[in-house]
PDB file of C-alpha atoms in Angstrom:
ATOM      1  CA  GLN A 162     -34.255  11.149   9.989  1.00 82.00           C
ATOM      2  CA  GLU A 163     -32.012   8.071  10.169  1.00 88.00           C
ATOM      3  CA  ARG A 164     -33.402   4.689   9.297  1.00 87.00           C
ATOM      4  CA  ILE A 165     -32.404   1.294   7.967  1.00 86.00           C
ATOM      5  CA  PRO A 166     -32.198   1.375   4.143  1.00 88.00           C
ATOM      6  CA  GLU A 167     -35.132  -0.154   2.221  1.00 87.00           C
ATOM      7  CA  ASN A 168     -32.978  -2.884   0.654  1.00 87.00           C
ATOM      8  CA  TRP A 169     -31.617  -4.198   3.987  1.00 86.00           C
ATOM      9  CA  TYR A 170     -33.236  -7.275   5.437  1.00 81.00           C
ATOM     10  CA  LYS A 171     -33.012  -9.302   8.604  1.00 81.00           C
ATOM     11  CA  ARG A 172     -31.174 -12.607   8.216  1.00 83.00           C
ATOM     12  CA  ALA A 173     -33.331 -15.715   8.064  1.00 85.00           C
ATOM     13  CA  ILE A 174     -34.242 -17.403  11.336  1.00 88.00           C
ATOM     14  CA  GLY A 175     -31.717 -20.165  11.864  1.00 88.00           C
ATOM     15  CA  ASP A 176     -29.097 -18.296   9.812  1.00 86.00           C
ATOM     16  CA  GLU A 177     -28.323 -15.541  12.300  1.00 86.00           C
ATOM     17  CA  TYR A 178     -24.935 -13.819  12.105  1.00 87.00           C
ATOM     18  CA  THR A 179     -23.529 -15.244  15.327  1.00 85.00           C
ATOM     19  CA  ILE A 180     -20.144 -14.866  16.999  1.00 80.00           C
ATOM     20  CA  PRO A 181     -18.827 -18.115  15.444  1.00 81.00           C
ATOM     21  CA  TYR A 182     -19.806 -16.845  11.974  1.00 86.00           C
ATOM     22  CA  PHE A 183     -18.142 -13.529  12.743  1.00 86.00           C
ATOM     23  CA  GLU A 184     -14.975 -15.319  13.912  1.00 82.00           C
ATOM     24  CA  THR A 185     -14.941 -17.391  10.714  1.00 85.00           C
ATOM     25  CA  ASP A 186     -15.221 -14.208   8.640  1.00 89.00           C
ATOM     26  CA  VAL A 187     -12.409 -12.519  10.601  1.00 84.00           C
ATOM     27  CA  LEU A 188     -10.126 -15.539  10.165  1.00 81.00           C
ATOM     28  CA  SER A 189     -10.909 -15.773   6.453  1.00 87.00           C
ATOM     29  CA  PHE A 190     -10.267 -12.067   5.951  1.00 87.00           C
ATOM     30  CA  ALA A 191      -7.119 -12.173   8.104  1.00 81.00           C
ATOM     31  CA  ARG A 192      -5.672 -14.976   5.985  1.00 81.00           C
ATOM     32  CA  GLN A 193      -6.048 -12.759   2.918  1.00 88.00           C
ATOM     33  CA  TYR A 194      -5.078  -9.493   4.636  1.00 85.00           C
ATOM     34  CA  PRO A 195      -2.967 -10.287   7.724  1.00 78.00           C
ATOM     35  CA  GLN A 196      -2.261  -6.584   8.317  1.00 77.00           C
ATOM     36  CA  ILE A 197      -5.799  -6.193   9.761  1.00 78.00           C
ATOM     37  CA  LEU A 198      -4.528  -8.004  12.830  1.00 75.00           C
ATOM     38  CA  SER A 199      -1.920  -5.301  13.407  1.00 78.00           C
ATOM     39  CA  VAL A 200      -2.207  -3.843  16.878  1.00 80.00           C
ATOM     40  CA  GLY A 201      -0.634  -0.447  17.392  1.00 86.00           C
ATOM     41  CA  GLY A 202      -1.131   3.224  16.754  1.00 88.00           C
ATOM     42  CA  ASN A 203       0.264   6.573  15.754  1.00 89.00           C
ATOM     43  CA  THR A 204       3.164   7.879  17.803  1.00 90.00           C
ATOM     44  CA  GLY A 205       2.196  11.529  17.472  1.00 87.00           C
ATOM     45  CA  THR A 206       3.078  12.435  13.888  1.00 89.00           C
ATOM     46  CA  THR A 207       1.554  11.808  10.475  1.00 90.00           C
ATOM     47  CA  ASN A 208       2.158   8.311   9.072  1.00 90.00           C
ATOM     48  CA  SER A 209       3.904   7.136  12.241  1.00 91.00           C
ATOM     49  CA  PHE A 210       1.984   3.900  12.807  1.00 89.00           C
ATOM     50  CA  THR A 211       3.995   1.696  15.119  1.00 91.00           C
ATOM     51  CA  GLY A 212       2.951  -1.848  15.799  1.00 88.00           C
ATOM     52  CA  VAL A 213       2.810  -3.546  19.152  1.00 89.00           C
ATOM     53  CA  ASP A 214       4.424  -6.961  19.203  1.00 89.00           C
ATOM     54  CA  ILE A 215       1.747  -9.452  20.297  1.00 88.00           C
ATOM     55  CA  GLY A 216       4.470 -11.556  21.919  1.00 91.00           C
ATOM     56  CA  ASP A 217       5.553  -8.614  24.096  1.00 92.00           C
ATOM     57  CA  LEU A 218       1.921  -7.719  24.840  1.00 89.00           C
ATOM     58  CA  THR A 219       1.049 -11.250  25.983  1.00 91.00           C
ATOM     59  CA  GLY A 220       4.306 -12.180  27.692  1.00 91.00           C
ATOM     60  CA  GLY A 221       5.114 -14.615  24.874  1.00 92.00           C
ATOM     61  CA  VAL A 222       1.906 -16.647  25.217  1.00 92.00           C
ATOM     62  CA  PHE A 223       0.768 -15.610  21.721  1.00 90.00           C
ATOM     63  CA  ASN A 224       2.695 -14.174  18.779  1.00 87.00           C
ATOM     64  CA  ALA A 225       1.789 -12.944  15.307  1.00 80.00           C
ATOM     65  CA  PRO A 226       2.700 -16.127  13.387  1.00 81.00           C
ATOM     66  CA  THR A 227       0.712 -18.398  15.726  1.00 85.00           C
ATOM     67  CA  LEU A 228      -2.430 -16.258  16.042  1.00 83.00           C
ATOM     68  CA  LEU A 229      -3.917 -17.874  12.936  1.00 79.00           C
ATOM     69  CA  GLU A 230      -3.135 -21.420  14.096  1.00 85.00           C
ATOM     70  CA  GLY A 231      -5.952 -23.490  15.538  1.00 87.00           C
ATOM     71  CA  ASN A 232      -8.109 -21.550  18.000  1.00 88.00           C
ATOM     72  CA  ASN A 233      -5.364 -19.094  19.002  1.00 89.00           C
ATOM     73  CA  LEU A 234      -7.072 -15.985  17.616  1.00 86.00           C
ATOM     74  CA  GLN A 235     -10.317 -16.863  19.387  1.00 87.00           C
ATOM     75  CA  CYS A 236      -8.405 -17.663  22.566  1.00 91.00           C
ATOM     76  CA  PHE A 237      -6.516 -14.370  22.408  1.00 90.00           C
ATOM     77  CA  ALA A 238      -9.655 -12.314  21.697  1.00 88.00           C
ATOM     78  CA  TYR A 239     -11.743 -13.882  24.480  1.00 90.00           C
ATOM     79  CA  GLN A 240      -8.947 -13.816  27.048  1.00 91.00           C
ATOM     80  CA  ALA A 241      -8.063 -10.195  26.160  1.00 88.00           C
ATOM     81  CA  LEU A 242     -11.750  -9.287  26.537  1.00 89.00           C
ATOM     82  CA  GLN A 243     -11.805 -11.029  29.893  1.00 90.00           C
ATOM     83  CA  GLN A 244      -8.685  -9.151  31.028  1.00 87.00           C
ATOM     84  CA  GLY A 245     -10.042  -5.768  29.906  1.00 85.00           C
ATOM     85  CA  SER A 246     -13.674  -6.213  30.911  1.00 89.00           C
ATOM     86  CA  PRO A 247     -13.379  -4.768  34.450  1.00 90.00           C
ATOM     87  CA  ASP A 248     -12.142  -1.458  33.016  1.00 86.00           C
ATOM     88  CA  ILE A 249     -14.811  -1.455  30.315  1.00 86.00           C
ATOM     89  CA  LEU A 250     -17.598  -2.271  32.776  1.00 91.00           C
ATOM     90  CA  LYS A 251     -16.473   0.432  35.251  1.00 90.00           C
ATOM     91  CA  GLY A 252     -17.590   3.002  32.700  1.00 85.00           C
ATOM     92  CA  LEU A 253     -21.034   1.412  32.448  1.00 90.00           C
ATOM     93  CA  PHE A 254     -21.969   0.219  35.942  1.00 92.00           C
ATOM     94  CA  SER A 255     -21.502   1.625  39.428  1.00 92.00           C
ATOM     95  CA  ASP A 256     -21.122  -1.929  40.761  1.00 94.00           C
ATOM     96  CA  ILE A 257     -19.477  -4.276  38.251  1.00 93.00           C
ATOM     97  CA  THR A 258     -19.706  -7.443  40.369  1.00 94.00           C
ATOM     98  CA  LYS A 259     -22.817  -8.955  38.752  1.00 95.00           C
ATOM     99  CA  PRO A 260     -22.120  -7.967  35.104  1.00 93.00           C
ATOM    100  CA  LEU A 261     -18.475  -9.056  35.445  1.00 94.00           C
ATOM    101  CA  SER A 262     -19.547 -12.408  36.867  1.00 95.00           C
ATOM    102  CA  MET A 263     -22.072 -12.896  34.040  1.00 94.00           C
ATOM    103  CA  LEU A 264     -19.509 -11.973  31.377  1.00 93.00           C
ATOM    104  CA  ASN A 265     -16.829 -14.193  32.918  1.00 93.00           C
ATOM    105  CA  ASP A 266     -19.279 -17.107  33.081  1.00 93.00           C
ATOM    106  CA  GLN A 267     -20.034 -16.717  29.369  1.00 91.00           C
ATOM    107  CA  ILE A 268     -16.381 -16.359  28.367  1.00 91.00           C
ATOM    108  CA  ASN A 269     -15.322 -19.289  30.561  1.00 92.00           C
ATOM    109  CA  SER A 270     -18.048 -21.400  28.983  1.00 91.00           C
ATOM    110  CA  ILE A 271     -16.696 -20.599  25.514  1.00 89.00           C
ATOM    111  CA  LEU A 272     -13.054 -21.069  26.525  1.00 90.00           C
ATOM    112  CA  SER A 273     -13.761 -24.432  28.166  1.00 91.00           C
ATOM    113  CA  GLY A 274     -14.493 -25.871  24.710  1.00 87.00           C
ATOM    114  CA  LEU A 275     -11.184 -24.652  23.316  1.00 89.00           C
ATOM    115  CA  SER A 276      -7.682 -25.755  24.191  1.00 89.00           C
ATOM    116  CA  CYS A 277      -6.183 -22.332  24.792  1.00 91.00           C
ATOM    117  CA  PRO A 278      -2.730 -21.272  25.877  1.00 91.00           C
ATOM    118  CA  GLN A 279      -3.328 -19.485  29.193  1.00 90.00           C
ATOM    119  CA  LEU A 280      -2.966 -15.695  28.964  1.00 89.00           C
ATOM    120  CA  LYS A 281      -1.914 -14.571  32.455  1.00 89.00           C
ATOM    121  CA  SER A 282      -1.853 -10.815  31.814  1.00 87.00           C
ATOM    122  CA  ILE A 283      -1.552  -8.138  29.159  1.00 87.00           C
ATOM    123  CA  ASP A 284       1.457  -5.847  29.396  1.00 88.00           C
ATOM    124  CA  MET A 285      -0.261  -2.474  29.130  1.00 84.00           C
ATOM    125  CA  SER A 286       3.107  -0.672  29.239  1.00 87.00           C
ATOM    126  CA  GLN A 287       3.398  -1.576  25.539  1.00 89.00           C
ATOM    127  CA  PHE A 288       0.900   1.227  24.811  1.00 87.00           C
ATOM    128  CA  LYS A 289       2.768   4.021  26.604  1.00 87.00           C
ATOM    129  CA  LYS A 290       4.563   5.010  23.370  1.00 88.00           C
ATOM    130  CA  PHE A 291       1.225   6.170  21.940  1.00 87.00           C
ATOM    131  CA  PRO A 292       0.309   9.739  22.983  1.00 84.00           C
ATOM    132  CA  GLY A 293      -3.436   9.063  22.946  1.00 77.00           C
ATOM    133  CA  TYR A 294      -3.074   6.205  25.396  1.00 75.00           C
ATOM    134  CA  SER A 295      -1.826   8.406  28.216  1.00 65.00           C
ATOM    135  CA  GLN A 296      -4.586  10.976  27.827  1.00 53.00           C
ATOM    136  CA  SER A 297      -7.984  10.808  29.463  1.00 54.00           C
ATOM    137  CA  TYR A 298     -11.428  10.557  27.884  1.00 53.00           C
ATOM    138  CA  ASN A 299     -14.542  12.007  29.484  1.00 53.00           C
ATOM    139  CA  GLY A 300     -12.639  12.458  32.713  1.00 55.00           C
ATOM    140  CA  HIS A 301     -11.530   8.809  32.863  1.00 57.00           C
ATOM    141  CA  SER A 302      -7.804   8.149  32.930  1.00 59.00           C
ATOM    142  CA  ALA A 303      -6.573   5.817  30.199  1.00 52.00           C
ATOM    143  CA  ASN A 304      -3.937   4.328  32.505  1.00 51.00           C
TER     144      ASN A 304
END
């Protein structure tokens, strides 16, 4: 039977591990190990990892050197989530109108406090070189 280990405890009230704490940890770790921010995948053979250029993916709005400047990583993550959320929600809800509206309201609230470069779209064609991208999962097309 699975269970939480005996020596694991809930964080103290008022010291919850929130999204801002998580973002701080990611940024700290990324400064030490920038390769964790690599986006890409295998191209069908062993040891064939090929990166996706963030500049190409975002139409030049963001690029690898500027992701760690200011709020750019947060901006990229939230805006990418916002762009991809309709596809994610389609797998969870028969009608995505209400959950999409709720998610967009939350993301817009967060983004309004940041001065973000505006991500207009994500160029999904950048992923076509990865064999797994063009396949389907559980009957859902990846494209």
